[in-house]
PDB file of C-alpha atoms in Angstrom:
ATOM      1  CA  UNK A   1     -14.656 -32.882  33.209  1.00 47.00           C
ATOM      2  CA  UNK A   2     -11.396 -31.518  31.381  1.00 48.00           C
ATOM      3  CA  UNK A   3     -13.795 -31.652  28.173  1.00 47.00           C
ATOM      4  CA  UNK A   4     -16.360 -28.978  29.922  1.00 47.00           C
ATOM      5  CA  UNK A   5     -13.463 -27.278  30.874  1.00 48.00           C
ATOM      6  CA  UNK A   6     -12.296 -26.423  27.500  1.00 45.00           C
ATOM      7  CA  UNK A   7     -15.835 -26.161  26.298  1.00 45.00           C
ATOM      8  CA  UNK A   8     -16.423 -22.997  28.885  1.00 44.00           C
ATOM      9  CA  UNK A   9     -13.352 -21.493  27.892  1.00 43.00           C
ATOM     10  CA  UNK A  10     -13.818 -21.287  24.331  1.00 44.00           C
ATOM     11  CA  UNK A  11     -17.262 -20.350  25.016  1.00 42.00           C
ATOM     12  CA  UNK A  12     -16.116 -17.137  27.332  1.00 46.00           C
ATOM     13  CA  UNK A  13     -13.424 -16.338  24.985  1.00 42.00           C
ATOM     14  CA  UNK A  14     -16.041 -16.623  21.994  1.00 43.00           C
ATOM     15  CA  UNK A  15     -18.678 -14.273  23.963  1.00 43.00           C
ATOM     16  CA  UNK A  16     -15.409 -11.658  24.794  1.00 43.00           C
ATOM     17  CA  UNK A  17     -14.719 -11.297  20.916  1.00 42.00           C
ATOM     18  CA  UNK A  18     -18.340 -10.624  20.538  1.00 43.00           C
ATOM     19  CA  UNK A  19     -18.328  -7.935  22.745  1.00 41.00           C
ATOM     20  CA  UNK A  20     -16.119  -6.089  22.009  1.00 57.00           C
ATOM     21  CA  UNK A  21     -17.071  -6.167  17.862  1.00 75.00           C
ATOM     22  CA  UNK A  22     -18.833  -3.081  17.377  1.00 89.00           C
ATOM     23  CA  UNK A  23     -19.792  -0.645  14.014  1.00 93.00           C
ATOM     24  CA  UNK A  24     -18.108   1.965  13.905  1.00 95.00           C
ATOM     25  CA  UNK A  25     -19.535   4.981  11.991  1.00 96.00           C
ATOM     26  CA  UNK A  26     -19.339   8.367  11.165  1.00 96.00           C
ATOM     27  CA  UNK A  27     -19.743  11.281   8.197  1.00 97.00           C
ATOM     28  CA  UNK A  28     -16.862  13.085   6.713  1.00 97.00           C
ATOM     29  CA  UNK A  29     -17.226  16.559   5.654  1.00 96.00           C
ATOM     30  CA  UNK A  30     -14.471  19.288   4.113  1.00 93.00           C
ATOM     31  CA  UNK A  31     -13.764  22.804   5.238  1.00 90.00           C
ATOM     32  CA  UNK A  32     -17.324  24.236   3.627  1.00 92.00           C
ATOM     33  CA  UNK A  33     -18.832  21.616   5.697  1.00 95.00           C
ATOM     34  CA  UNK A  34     -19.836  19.635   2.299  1.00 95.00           C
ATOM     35  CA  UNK A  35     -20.040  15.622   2.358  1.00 96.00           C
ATOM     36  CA  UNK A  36     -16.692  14.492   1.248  1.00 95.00           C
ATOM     37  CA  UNK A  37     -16.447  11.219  -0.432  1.00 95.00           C
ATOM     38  CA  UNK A  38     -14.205   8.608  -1.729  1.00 94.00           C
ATOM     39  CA  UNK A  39     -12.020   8.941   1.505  1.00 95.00           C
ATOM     40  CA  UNK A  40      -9.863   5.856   3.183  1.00 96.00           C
ATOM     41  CA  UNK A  41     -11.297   4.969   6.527  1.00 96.00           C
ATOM     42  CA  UNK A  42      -8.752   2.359   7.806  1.00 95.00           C
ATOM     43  CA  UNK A  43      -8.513   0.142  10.760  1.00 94.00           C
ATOM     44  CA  UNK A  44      -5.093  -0.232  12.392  1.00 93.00           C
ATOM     45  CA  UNK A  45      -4.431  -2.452  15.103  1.00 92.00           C
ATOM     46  CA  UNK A  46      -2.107  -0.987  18.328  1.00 89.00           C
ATOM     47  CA  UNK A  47       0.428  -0.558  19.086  1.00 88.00           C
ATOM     48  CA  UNK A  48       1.828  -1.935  15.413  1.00 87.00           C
ATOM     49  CA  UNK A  49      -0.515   0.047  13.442  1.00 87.00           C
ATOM     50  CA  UNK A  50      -0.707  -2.619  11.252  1.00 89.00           C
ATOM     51  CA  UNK A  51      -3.529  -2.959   8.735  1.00 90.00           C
ATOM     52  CA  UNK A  52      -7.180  -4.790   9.772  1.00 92.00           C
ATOM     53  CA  UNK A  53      -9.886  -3.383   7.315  1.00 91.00           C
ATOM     54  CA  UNK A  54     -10.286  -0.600   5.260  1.00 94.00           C
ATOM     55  CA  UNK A  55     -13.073   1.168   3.418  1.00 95.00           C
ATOM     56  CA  UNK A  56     -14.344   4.223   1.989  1.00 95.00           C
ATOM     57  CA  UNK A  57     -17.120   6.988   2.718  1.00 96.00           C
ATOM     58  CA  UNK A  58     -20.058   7.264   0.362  1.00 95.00           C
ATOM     59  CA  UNK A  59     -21.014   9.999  -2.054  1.00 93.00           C
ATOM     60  CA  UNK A  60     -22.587  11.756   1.024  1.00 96.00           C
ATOM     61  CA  UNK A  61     -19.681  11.448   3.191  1.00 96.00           C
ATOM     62  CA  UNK A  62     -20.705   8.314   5.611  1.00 97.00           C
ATOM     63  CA  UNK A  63     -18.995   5.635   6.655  1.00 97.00           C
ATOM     64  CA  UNK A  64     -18.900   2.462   8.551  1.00 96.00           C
ATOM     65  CA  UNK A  65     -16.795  -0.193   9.325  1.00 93.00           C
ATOM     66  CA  UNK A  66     -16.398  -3.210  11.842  1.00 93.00           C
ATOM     67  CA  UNK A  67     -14.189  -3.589  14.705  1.00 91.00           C
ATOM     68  CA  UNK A  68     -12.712  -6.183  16.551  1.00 87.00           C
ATOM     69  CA  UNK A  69     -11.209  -5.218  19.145  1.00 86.00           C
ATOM     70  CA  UNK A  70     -10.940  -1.827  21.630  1.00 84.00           C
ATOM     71  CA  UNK A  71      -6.998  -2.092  20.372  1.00 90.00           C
ATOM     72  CA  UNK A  72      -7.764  -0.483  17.408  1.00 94.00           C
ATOM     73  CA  UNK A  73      -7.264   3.049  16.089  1.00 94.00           C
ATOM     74  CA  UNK A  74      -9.667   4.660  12.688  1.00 96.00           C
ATOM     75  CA  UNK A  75      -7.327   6.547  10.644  1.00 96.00           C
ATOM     76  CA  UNK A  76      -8.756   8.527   8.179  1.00 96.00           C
ATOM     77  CA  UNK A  77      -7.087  10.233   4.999  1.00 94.00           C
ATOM     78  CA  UNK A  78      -7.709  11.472   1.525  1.00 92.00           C
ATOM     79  CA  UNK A  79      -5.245  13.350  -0.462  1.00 87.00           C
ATOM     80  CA  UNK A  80      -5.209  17.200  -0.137  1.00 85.00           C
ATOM     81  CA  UNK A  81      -6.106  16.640   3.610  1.00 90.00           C
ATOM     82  CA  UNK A  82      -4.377  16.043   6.896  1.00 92.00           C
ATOM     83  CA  UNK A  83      -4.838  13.008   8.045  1.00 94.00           C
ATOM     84  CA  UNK A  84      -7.095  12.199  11.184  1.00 96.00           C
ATOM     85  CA  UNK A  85      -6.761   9.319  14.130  1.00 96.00           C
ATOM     86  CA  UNK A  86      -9.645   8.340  15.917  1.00 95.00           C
ATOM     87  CA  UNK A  87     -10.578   5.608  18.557  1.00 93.00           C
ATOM     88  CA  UNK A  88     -12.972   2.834  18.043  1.00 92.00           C
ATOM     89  CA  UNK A  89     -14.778   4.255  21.031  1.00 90.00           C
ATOM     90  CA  UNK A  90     -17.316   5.724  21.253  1.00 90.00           C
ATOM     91  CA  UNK A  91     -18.564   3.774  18.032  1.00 91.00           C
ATOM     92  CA  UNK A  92     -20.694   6.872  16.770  1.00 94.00           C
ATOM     93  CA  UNK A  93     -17.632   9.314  15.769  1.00 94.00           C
ATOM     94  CA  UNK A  94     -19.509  11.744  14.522  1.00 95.00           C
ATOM     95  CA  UNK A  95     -19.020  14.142  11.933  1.00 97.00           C
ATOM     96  CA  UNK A  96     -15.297  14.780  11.069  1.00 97.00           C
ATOM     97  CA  UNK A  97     -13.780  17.775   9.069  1.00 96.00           C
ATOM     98  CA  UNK A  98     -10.873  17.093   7.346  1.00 95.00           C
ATOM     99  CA  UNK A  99      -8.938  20.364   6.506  1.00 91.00           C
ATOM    100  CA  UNK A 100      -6.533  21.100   3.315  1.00 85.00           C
ATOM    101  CA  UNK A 101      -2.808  20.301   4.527  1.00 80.00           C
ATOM    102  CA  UNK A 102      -0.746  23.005   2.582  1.00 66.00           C
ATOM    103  CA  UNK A 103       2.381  20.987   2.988  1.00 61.00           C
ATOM    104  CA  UNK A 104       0.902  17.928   1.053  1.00 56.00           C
ATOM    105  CA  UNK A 105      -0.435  20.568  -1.773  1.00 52.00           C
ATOM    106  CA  UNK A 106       2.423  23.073  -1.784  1.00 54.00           C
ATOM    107  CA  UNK A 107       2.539  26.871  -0.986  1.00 49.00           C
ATOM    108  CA  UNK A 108      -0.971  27.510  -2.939  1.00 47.00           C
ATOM    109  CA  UNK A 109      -3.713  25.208  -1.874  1.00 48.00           C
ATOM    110  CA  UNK A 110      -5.580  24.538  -5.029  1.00 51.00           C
ATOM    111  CA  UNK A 111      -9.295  22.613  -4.800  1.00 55.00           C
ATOM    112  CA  UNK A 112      -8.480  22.016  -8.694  1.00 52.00           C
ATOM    113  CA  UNK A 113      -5.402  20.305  -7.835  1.00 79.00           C
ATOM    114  CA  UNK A 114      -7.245  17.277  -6.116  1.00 81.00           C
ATOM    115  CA  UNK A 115      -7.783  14.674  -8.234  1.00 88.00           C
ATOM    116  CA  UNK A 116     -11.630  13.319  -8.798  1.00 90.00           C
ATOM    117  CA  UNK A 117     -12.808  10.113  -8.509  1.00 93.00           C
ATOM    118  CA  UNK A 118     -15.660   8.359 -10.490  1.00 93.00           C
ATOM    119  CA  UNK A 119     -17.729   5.193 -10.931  1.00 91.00           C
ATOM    120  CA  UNK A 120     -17.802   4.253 -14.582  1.00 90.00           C
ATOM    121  CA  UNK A 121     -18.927   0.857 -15.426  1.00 87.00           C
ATOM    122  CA  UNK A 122     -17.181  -1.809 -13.197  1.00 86.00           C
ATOM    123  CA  UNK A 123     -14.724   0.482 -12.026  1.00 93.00           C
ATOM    124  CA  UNK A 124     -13.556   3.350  -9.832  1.00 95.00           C
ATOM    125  CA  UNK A 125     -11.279   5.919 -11.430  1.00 96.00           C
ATOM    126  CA  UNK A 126      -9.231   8.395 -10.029  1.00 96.00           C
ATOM    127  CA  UNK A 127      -8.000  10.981 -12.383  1.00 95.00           C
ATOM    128  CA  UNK A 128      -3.947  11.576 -11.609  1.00 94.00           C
ATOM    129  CA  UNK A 129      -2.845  13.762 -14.475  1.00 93.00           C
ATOM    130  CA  UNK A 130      -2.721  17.127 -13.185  1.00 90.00           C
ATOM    131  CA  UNK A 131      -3.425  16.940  -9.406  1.00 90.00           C
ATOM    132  CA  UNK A 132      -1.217  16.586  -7.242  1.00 87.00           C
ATOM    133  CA  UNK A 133      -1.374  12.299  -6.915  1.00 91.00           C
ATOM    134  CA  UNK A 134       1.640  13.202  -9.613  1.00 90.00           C
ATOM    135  CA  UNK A 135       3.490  14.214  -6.733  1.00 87.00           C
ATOM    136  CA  UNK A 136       3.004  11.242  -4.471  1.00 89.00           C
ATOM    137  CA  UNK A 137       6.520   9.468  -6.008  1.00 92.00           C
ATOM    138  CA  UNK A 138       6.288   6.453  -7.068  1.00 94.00           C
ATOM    139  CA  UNK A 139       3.485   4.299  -8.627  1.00 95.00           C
ATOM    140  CA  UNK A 140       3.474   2.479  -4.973  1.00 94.00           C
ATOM    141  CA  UNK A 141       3.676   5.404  -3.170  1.00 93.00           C
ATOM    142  CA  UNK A 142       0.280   7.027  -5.193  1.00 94.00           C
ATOM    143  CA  UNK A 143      -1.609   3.674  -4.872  1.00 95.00           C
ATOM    144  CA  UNK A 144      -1.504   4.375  -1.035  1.00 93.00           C
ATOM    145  CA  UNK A 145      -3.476   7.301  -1.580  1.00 92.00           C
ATOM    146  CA  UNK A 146      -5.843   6.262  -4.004  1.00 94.00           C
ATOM    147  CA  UNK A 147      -9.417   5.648  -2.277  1.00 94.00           C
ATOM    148  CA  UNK A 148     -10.063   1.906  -1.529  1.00 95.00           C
ATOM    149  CA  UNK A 149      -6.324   1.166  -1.806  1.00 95.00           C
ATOM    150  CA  UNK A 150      -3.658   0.644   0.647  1.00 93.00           C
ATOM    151  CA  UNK A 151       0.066  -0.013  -0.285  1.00 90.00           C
ATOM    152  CA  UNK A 152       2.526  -0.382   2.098  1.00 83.00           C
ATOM    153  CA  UNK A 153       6.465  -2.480   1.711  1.00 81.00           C
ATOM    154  CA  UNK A 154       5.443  -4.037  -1.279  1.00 81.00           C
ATOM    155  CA  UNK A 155       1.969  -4.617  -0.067  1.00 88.00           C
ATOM    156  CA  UNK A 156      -1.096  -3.913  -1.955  1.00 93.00           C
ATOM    157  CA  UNK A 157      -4.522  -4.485  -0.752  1.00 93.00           C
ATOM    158  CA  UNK A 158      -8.145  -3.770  -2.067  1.00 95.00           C
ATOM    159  CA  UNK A 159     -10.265  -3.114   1.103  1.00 94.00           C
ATOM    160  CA  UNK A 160     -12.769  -5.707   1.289  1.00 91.00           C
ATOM    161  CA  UNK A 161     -11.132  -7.653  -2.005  1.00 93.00           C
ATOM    162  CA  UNK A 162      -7.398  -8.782  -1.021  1.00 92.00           C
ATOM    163  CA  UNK A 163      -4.547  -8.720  -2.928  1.00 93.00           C
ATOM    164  CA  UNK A 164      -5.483  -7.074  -6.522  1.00 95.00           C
ATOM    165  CA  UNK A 165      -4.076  -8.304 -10.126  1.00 95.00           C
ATOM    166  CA  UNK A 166      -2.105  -5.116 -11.586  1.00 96.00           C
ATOM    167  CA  UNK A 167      -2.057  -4.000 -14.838  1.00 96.00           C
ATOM    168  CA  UNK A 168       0.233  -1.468 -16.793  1.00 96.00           C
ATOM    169  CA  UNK A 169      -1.899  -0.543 -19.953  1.00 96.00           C
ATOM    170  CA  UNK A 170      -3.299  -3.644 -20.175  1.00 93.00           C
ATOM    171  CA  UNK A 171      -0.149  -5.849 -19.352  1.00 94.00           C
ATOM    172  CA  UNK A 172      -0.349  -7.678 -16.173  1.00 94.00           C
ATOM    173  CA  UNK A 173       2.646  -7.246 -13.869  1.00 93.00           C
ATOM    174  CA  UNK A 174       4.137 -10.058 -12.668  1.00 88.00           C
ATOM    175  CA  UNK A 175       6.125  -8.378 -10.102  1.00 87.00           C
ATOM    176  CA  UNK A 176       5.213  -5.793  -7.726  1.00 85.00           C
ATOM    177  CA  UNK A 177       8.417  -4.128  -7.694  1.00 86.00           C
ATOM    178  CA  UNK A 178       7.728  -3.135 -11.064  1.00 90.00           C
ATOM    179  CA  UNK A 179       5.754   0.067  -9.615  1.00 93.00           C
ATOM    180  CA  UNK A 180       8.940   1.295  -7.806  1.00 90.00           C
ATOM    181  CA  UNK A 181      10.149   2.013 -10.663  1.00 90.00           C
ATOM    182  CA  UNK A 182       6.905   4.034 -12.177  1.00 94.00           C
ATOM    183  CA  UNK A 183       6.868   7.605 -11.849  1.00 95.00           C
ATOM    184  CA  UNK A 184       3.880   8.619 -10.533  1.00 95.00           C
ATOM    185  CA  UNK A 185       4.158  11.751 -13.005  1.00 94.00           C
ATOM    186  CA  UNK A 186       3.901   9.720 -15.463  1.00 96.00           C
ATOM    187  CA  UNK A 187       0.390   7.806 -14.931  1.00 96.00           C
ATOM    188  CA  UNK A 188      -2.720   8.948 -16.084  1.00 96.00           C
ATOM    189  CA  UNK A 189      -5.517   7.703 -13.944  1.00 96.00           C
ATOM    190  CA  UNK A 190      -6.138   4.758 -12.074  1.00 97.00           C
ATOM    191  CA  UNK A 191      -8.797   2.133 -12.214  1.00 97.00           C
ATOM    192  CA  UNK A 192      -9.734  -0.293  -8.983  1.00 97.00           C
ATOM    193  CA  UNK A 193     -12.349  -2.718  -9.910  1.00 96.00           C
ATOM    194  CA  UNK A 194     -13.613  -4.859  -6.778  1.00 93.00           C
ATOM    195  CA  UNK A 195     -15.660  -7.304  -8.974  1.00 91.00           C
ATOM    196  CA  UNK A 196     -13.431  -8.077 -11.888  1.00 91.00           C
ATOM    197  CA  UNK A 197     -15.667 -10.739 -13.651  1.00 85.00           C
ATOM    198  CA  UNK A 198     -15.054 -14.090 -15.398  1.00 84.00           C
ATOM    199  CA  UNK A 199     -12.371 -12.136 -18.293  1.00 86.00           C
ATOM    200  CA  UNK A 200     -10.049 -12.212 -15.565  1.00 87.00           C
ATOM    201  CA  UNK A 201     -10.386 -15.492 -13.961  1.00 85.00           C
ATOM    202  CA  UNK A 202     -12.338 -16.598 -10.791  1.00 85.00           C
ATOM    203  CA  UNK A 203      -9.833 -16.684  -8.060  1.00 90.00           C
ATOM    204  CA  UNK A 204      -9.203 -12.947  -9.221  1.00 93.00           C
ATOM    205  CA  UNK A 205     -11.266 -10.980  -6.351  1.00 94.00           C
ATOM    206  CA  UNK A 206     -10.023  -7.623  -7.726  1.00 96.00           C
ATOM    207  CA  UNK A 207      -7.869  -5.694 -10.324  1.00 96.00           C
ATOM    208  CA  UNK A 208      -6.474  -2.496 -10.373  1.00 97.00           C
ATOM    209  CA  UNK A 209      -5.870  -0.908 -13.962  1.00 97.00           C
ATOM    210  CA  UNK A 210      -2.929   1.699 -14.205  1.00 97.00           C
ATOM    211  CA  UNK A 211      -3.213   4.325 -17.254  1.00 97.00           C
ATOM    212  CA  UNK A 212      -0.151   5.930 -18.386  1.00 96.00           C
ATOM    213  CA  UNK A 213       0.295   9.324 -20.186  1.00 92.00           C
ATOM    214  CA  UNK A 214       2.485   8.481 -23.089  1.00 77.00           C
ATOM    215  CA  UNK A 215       1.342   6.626 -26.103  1.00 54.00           C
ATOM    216  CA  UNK A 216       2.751   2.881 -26.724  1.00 46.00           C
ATOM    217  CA  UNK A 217       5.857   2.313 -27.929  1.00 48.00           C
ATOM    218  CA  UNK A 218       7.330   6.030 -26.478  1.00 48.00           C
ATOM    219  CA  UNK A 219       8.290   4.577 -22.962  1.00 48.00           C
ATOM    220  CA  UNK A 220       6.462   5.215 -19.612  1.00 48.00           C
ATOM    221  CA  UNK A 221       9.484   7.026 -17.589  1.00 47.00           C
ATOM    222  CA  UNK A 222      10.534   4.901 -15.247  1.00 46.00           C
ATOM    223  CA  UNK A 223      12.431   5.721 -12.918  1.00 44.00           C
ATOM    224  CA  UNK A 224      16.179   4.589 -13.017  1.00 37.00           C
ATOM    225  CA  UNK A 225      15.310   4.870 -17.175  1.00 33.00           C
ATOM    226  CA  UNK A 226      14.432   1.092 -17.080  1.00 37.00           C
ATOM    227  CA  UNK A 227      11.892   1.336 -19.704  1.00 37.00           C
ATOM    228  CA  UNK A 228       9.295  -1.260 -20.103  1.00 38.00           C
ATOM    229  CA  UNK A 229       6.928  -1.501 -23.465  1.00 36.00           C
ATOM    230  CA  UNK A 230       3.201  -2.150 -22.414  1.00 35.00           C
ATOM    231  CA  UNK A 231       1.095  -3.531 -24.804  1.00 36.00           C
ATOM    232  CA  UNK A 232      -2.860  -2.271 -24.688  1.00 37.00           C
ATOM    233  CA  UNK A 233      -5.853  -4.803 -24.831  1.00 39.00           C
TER     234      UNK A 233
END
């Protein structure tokens, strides 16, 4: 009888969790109502806001993602913009403009200024150089803002992928607090590959690929002027 017991339990709790799963979808558009991809749609669980899932909208601004639970907030960001919050209910969001956030771009708001993103072979780059990523601090900081990224106390996570192998011009880091002391000023562009292939092991479910500005051998500015030498593939 206890057996049953426990049975009907784990079945009602099982049924609950279904329930409340749901998709969760919308389409992100900018101020001249254009599709606006390569944005980080998060989920957050409440009241911690800690991090559940994360993924980004497509080329024609749509997104989806799934979630577990009705304690759950969407938060949506991509650099240039303010950031938006958005309950898990209803599940159809709708269409969300994002608008420029001066503060985050300075006194002139400058569409140059936003860095692109591209798919080029196995990876997703995001141009830094020149837009205003450079201003994001450090290396850690800027990875938070890169699409399909998050970064937070040390923290870095490829949505969908886990935790990433990092590399400095083609040196793998063996310590995360190595990018504390990167200036993002001093990085190039960015690379996040989610399906890194058998050169970089198989337990390796993703890599991120960090380009610097300076040639090898002149020193990367690091902040605190430790200077570390990279060496390129």
């Amino acid at each position: 009888m206890r057996k049953i017991s426990t049975l009907f339990i784990l079945v009602c709790v099982l049924i609950s969790v279904r329930i409340s799963a749901q998709t969760v979808s919308g389409k992100l558009i900018d101020e001249h109502s254009q599709p606006l991809p390569y944005a980080n749609v998060v989920l957050l669980s409440l009241p911690d806001s800690a991090f559940v899932y994360g993924t980004i909208s497509g080329e024609d601004g749509v997104f989806t993602l799934e979630a577990s639970s009705k304690n759950q907030i969407v938060r949506i960001s991509s650099i240039g913009y303010k950031t938006v919050y958005k309950p898990v209910t209803p599940a159809n969001i709708g269409i969300v403009q994002l608008v420029s956030d001066a503060q985050q771009l300075g006194e002139v708001v400058v569409k140059a200024n936003l860095p692109v993103t591209r798919i080029k072979g196995d990876a997703m780059i995001t141009g830094v150089a020149g837009t205003a990523l450079e201003k994001a601090g450090t290396a850690e900081q800027m990875l938070d803002k890169i699409p399909n990224v998050t970064s937070k106390d040390g923290e870095i996570n490829v949505f969908g992928r886990g935790t990433p192998e990092i590399y400095v011009n083609g040196r793998k880091l063996l310590d995360n607090s190595e990018l504390d002391r990167l200036s993002a000023e001093n990085i190039k562009s960015v690379e996040v590959v989610n399906n890194p292939g058998a050169r970089y092991g198989a337990e390796v479910t993703s890599v991120i690929r960090i380009i610097t500005k300076k040639a090898e051998g002149e020193g990367f500015g690091f902040d605190n002027r430790v200077l570390f030498q990279y060496n390129r593939d």
